[in-house]
Short mmCIF file of C-alpha atoms in Angstrom, two decimals:
data_model
loop_
_atom_site.label_atom_id
_atom_site.label_comp_id
_atom_site.label_asym_id
_atom_site.label_seq_id
_atom_site.Cartn_x
_atom_site.Cartn_y
_atom_site.Cartn_z
CA MET A 163 21.86 37.42 -2.13
CA ASP A 164 19.12 35.21 -2.52
CA LYS A 165 19.35 31.47 -1.03
CA HIS A 166 17.15 29.28 -3.05
CA ASN A 167 19.17 25.93 -2.41
CA SER A 168 19.09 23.38 0.50
CA CYS A 169 22.55 22.32 1.32
CA ILE A 170 21.27 19.02 0.71
CA ASN A 171 22.45 19.57 -2.92
CA SER A 172 26.00 20.62 -1.87
CA LEU A 173 26.13 17.76 0.39
CA ALA A 174 25.39 15.27 -2.69
CA ILE A 175 28.56 17.03 -4.56
CA ILE A 176 30.87 16.72 -1.37
CA ARG A 177 29.95 12.91 -0.89
CA TYR A 178 30.46 12.14 -4.92
CA LEU A 179 33.91 13.65 -4.50
CA GLU A 180 34.58 11.85 -1.58
CA ASN A 181 33.90 8.58 -3.29
CA ARG A 182 35.79 9.65 -6.60
CA ALA A 183 38.49 11.85 -5.50
CA PRO A 184 39.12 12.14 -1.84
CA GLU A 185 42.37 13.42 -2.06
CA ARG A 186 41.20 16.76 -3.92
CA ILE A 187 38.20 17.24 -1.84
CA GLY A 188 39.82 20.40 -0.37
CA GLU A 189 39.86 22.23 -3.67
CA LEU A 190 36.08 22.17 -3.60
CA PHE A 191 36.12 24.82 -0.79
CA LYS A 192 38.65 27.10 -1.94
CA ASN A 193 37.62 30.66 -3.09
CA LEU A 194 34.03 30.49 -2.86
CA GLY A 195 33.29 34.18 -2.64
CA GLU A 196 31.84 36.53 -0.36
CA GLU A 197 28.81 34.55 0.31
CA LEU A 198 30.71 32.08 2.74
CA ASP A 199 33.58 34.70 3.77
CA ALA A 200 32.38 34.55 7.22
CA VAL A 201 32.05 30.69 7.29
CA GLU A 202 34.95 28.94 9.20
CA ASP A 203 34.56 25.59 8.23
CA LYS A 204 32.93 25.69 4.67
CA ARG A 205 32.74 21.97 4.25
CA GLU A 206 30.76 21.67 7.45
CA PHE A 207 28.48 24.25 6.29
CA LEU A 208 27.74 22.88 2.90
CA SER A 209 27.41 19.29 4.59
CA ASN A 210 24.30 20.60 6.39
CA PRO A 211 20.95 20.32 4.56
CA SER A 212 19.63 22.79 7.21
CA ASN A 213 21.59 25.40 5.65
CA TRP A 214 20.80 27.39 1.95
CA ILE A 215 22.79 28.94 -0.27
CA SER A 216 22.47 30.85 -3.48
CA SER A 217 22.06 29.45 -6.95
CA GLU A 218 25.25 31.05 -8.38
CA LEU A 219 27.24 29.20 -5.43
CA LEU A 220 25.88 25.85 -6.35
CA ILE A 221 26.55 26.25 -10.11
CA LEU A 222 30.47 27.06 -8.96
CA LEU A 223 30.44 23.93 -6.92
CA PHE A 224 29.03 21.93 -9.76
CA LYS A 225 31.32 23.31 -12.27
CA ARG A 226 34.34 22.75 -9.88
CA ALA A 227 33.32 19.00 -9.16
CA ALA A 228 33.01 18.70 -13.01
CA PHE A 229 36.79 20.40 -13.43
CA ILE A 230 38.28 18.24 -10.62
CA LEU A 231 37.08 14.70 -12.01
CA ASP A 232 37.31 16.06 -15.62
CA ASP A 233 33.77 15.02 -16.20
CA PRO A 234 31.15 17.06 -18.19
CA ASP A 235 28.46 14.90 -16.86
CA ALA A 236 29.52 15.08 -13.10
CA ALA A 237 26.27 16.83 -12.43
CA PHE A 238 24.02 13.94 -13.61
CA LYS A 239 26.33 11.29 -11.92
CA ILE A 240 26.22 13.27 -8.63
CA GLY A 241 22.27 13.39 -8.79
CA PHE A 242 21.99 9.72 -9.88
CA GLU A 243 24.36 8.61 -7.05
CA SER A 244 22.70 10.54 -4.34
CA VAL A 245 19.68 8.29 -4.65
CA LEU A 246 21.45 5.31 -5.23
CA ASN A 247 23.79 5.48 -2.22
CA GLN A 248 20.96 6.97 -0.31
CA HIS A 249 22.71 10.42 0.21
CA LEU A 250 19.27 12.08 0.87
CA GLY A 251 18.56 13.33 4.05
CA TYR A 252 16.27 11.96 6.29
CA ILE A 253 13.33 14.41 5.77
CA GLN A 254 13.76 13.33 1.99
CA LYS A 255 14.03 9.63 3.09
CA ILE A 256 10.82 10.20 5.17
CA ILE A 257 8.86 11.61 2.61
CA ILE A 258 9.74 9.04 -0.47
CA TYR A 259 9.46 5.96 1.98
CA ALA A 260 6.08 7.22 2.95
CA PHE A 261 4.80 7.69 -0.72
CA GLY A 262 5.39 3.82 -0.92
CA SER A 263 6.12 3.56 -5.07
CA PRO A 264 7.59 5.46 -7.86
CA ASP A 265 4.45 6.93 -9.10
CA ARG A 266 3.18 8.11 -5.71
CA VAL A 267 6.65 10.04 -5.31
CA ILE A 268 6.20 11.56 -9.00
CA ALA A 269 2.69 12.67 -8.15
CA ARG A 270 4.01 14.80 -5.23
CA LEU A 271 7.36 15.89 -6.94
CA GLN A 272 6.61 19.56 -6.11
CA LYS A 273 6.53 18.58 -2.31
CA VAL A 274 9.79 16.53 -2.63
CA ASN A 275 11.17 19.35 -4.60
CA ASP A 276 10.49 22.14 -2.12
CA HIS A 277 12.75 20.25 0.47
CA PHE A 278 15.57 20.68 -2.15
CA ASN A 279 15.06 24.12 -3.72
CA LYS A 280 13.14 27.02 -4.22
CA THR A 281 14.47 27.44 -8.41
CA LYS A 282 11.46 25.73 -10.04
CA LYS A 283 7.72 24.64 -9.78
CA VAL A 284 6.93 21.21 -11.04
CA GLU A 285 4.04 20.55 -13.44
CA ILE A 286 2.28 17.03 -13.67
CA LEU A 287 1.20 16.31 -16.98
CA GLU A 288 0.37 12.78 -16.38
CA VAL A 289 1.38 10.02 -13.96
CA GLY A 290 0.36 6.39 -14.01
CA PRO A 291 1.51 2.98 -12.24
CA GLN A 292 4.49 2.96 -14.56
CA HIS A 293 5.05 6.29 -16.30
CA ALA A 294 4.83 9.86 -15.67
CA LYS A 295 5.21 13.17 -17.71
CA VAL A 296 6.44 16.32 -15.79
CA ARG A 297 7.67 19.91 -16.82
CA PHE A 298 9.81 21.93 -14.71
CA HIS A 299 9.11 25.68 -15.06
CA TRP A 300 12.14 27.60 -13.83
CA GLN A 301 11.82 30.76 -11.82
CA GLU A 302 12.62 33.78 -13.56
CA GLY A 303 15.22 36.09 -11.89
CA ILE A 304 17.20 33.31 -10.78
CA VAL A 305 20.99 32.19 -12.18
CA LEU A 306 20.43 28.67 -13.14
CA SER A 307 22.38 26.36 -15.36
CA ARG A 308 22.39 23.37 -17.33
CA ASP A 309 23.50 21.27 -14.47
CA PHE A 310 20.47 21.89 -12.35
CA CYS A 311 18.57 19.86 -15.29
CA ASP A 312 21.35 17.31 -15.29
CA TYR A 313 21.17 16.94 -11.53
CA ASN A 314 17.53 16.51 -11.55
CA ARG A 315 17.51 13.92 -14.54
CA GLY A 316 20.10 11.85 -12.34
CA ILE A 317 17.57 12.01 -9.32
CA TYR A 318 14.53 10.92 -11.13
CA LYS A 319 16.26 8.17 -13.21
CA ALA A 320 17.39 6.62 -10.09
CA ILE A 321 14.20 6.90 -7.82
CA PRO A 322 13.00 3.29 -8.97
CA LEU A 323 16.25 2.16 -7.36
CA ILE A 324 14.81 2.73 -3.78
CA TRP A 325 12.40 -0.01 -4.46
CA ASN A 326 15.05 -2.19 -5.79
CA LEU A 327 13.84 -1.56 -9.27
CA PRO A 328 15.78 -1.19 -12.52
CA GLU A 329 16.78 2.48 -12.94
CA ALA A 330 14.14 4.54 -15.05
CA VAL A 331 13.80 5.06 -18.67
CA LEU A 332 13.92 9.30 -18.91
CA GLU A 333 13.35 10.78 -22.18
CA GLU A 334 13.79 14.62 -22.33
CA ARG A 335 11.25 16.35 -24.63
CA ALA A 336 12.15 19.89 -24.02
CA CYS A 337 14.97 21.88 -22.40
CA TYR A 338 14.79 25.06 -20.66
CA PHE A 339 18.46 25.38 -21.12
CA LYS A 340 18.05 24.68 -24.87
CA GLY A 341 15.99 27.20 -25.67
CA ASP A 342 12.41 26.03 -24.75
CA PRO A 343 10.12 27.80 -22.16
CA PHE A 344 10.52 24.56 -19.76
CA CYS A 345 11.76 21.10 -19.34
CA GLU A 346 9.75 18.00 -19.94
CA TYR A 347 10.39 14.45 -19.02
CA HIS A 348 8.86 11.51 -19.94
CA ILE A 349 9.78 8.70 -17.44
CA SER A 350 8.79 5.25 -17.40
CA TRP A 351 9.81 2.23 -14.94
CA GLU A 352 8.80 -1.35 -14.21
CA ARG A 353 6.09 -1.87 -11.83
CA PRO A 354 6.77 -3.11 -8.39
CA ASN A 355 6.37 -6.43 -7.39
CA ARG A 356 2.99 -6.32 -5.61
CA PHE A 357 4.63 -9.05 -2.75
CA LYS A 358 7.37 -6.80 -2.25
CA THR A 359 5.57 -3.68 -2.15
CA ILE A 360 3.76 -5.32 0.75
CA ILE A 361 6.79 -6.27 2.49
CA PHE A 362 8.19 -2.76 1.94
CA ASN A 363 5.12 -0.93 3.51
CA ILE A 364 5.49 -3.25 6.73
CA PHE A 365 9.09 -2.90 7.05
CA SER A 366 9.83 0.87 6.21
CA PRO A 367 8.39 2.59 9.09
CA TRP A 368 11.02 0.56 11.23
CA ARG A 369 13.83 1.68 8.52
CA LEU A 370 12.62 5.27 8.74
CA VAL A 371 13.11 5.14 12.44
CA ARG A 372 16.52 3.68 12.40
CA GLU A 373 17.74 6.25 9.44
CA THR A 374 16.08 9.07 11.12
CA ILE A 375 18.24 8.28 14.45
CA ARG A 376 21.47 7.91 12.37
CA GLU A 377 21.00 11.16 10.65
CA LEU A 378 20.07 12.81 13.42
#
């Protein structure tokens, strides 16, 4: 079975459930199918961003989280909170902090995306200091679901929060999972304060070192 998704995604689901329904977290790991049959500690495996899993399994985890929480919007909220609470792995943190601002992150979405999954290609239609237009071209032959779209929307809406800005305004102009040939988002955000950006750029390398050591 092809594995197109880093367990950084399943880790986001696990941590979201730990915060919302810790008493039911065990339900997430029951009867996950033959892909993890040989894995003794499924929670540990799915919490390790170095591991990769199939899209079928990730879809199952999203649906199970939504069932446990009785929340059809769980995938979106999991993506949003993964950024809000800094649940990204240290590699993703290094990439995002190094870019220094939301527009630089957006301009390099494919590079960031490749550390999370291999399910889509990102086309940057337009990017400026306070806005961007992007398209997701989903890979053919891979089992996918709308949860993937919702999860990504949550992540991209939350990106400005990294720089202590308000969340982005995200408009969905097309959706592959509603019959369109791709997903297209128009995203806008507040311009970062120039003084705060300078301070951020001065201190972020030390922040990276501290967080990388903690993650390792």
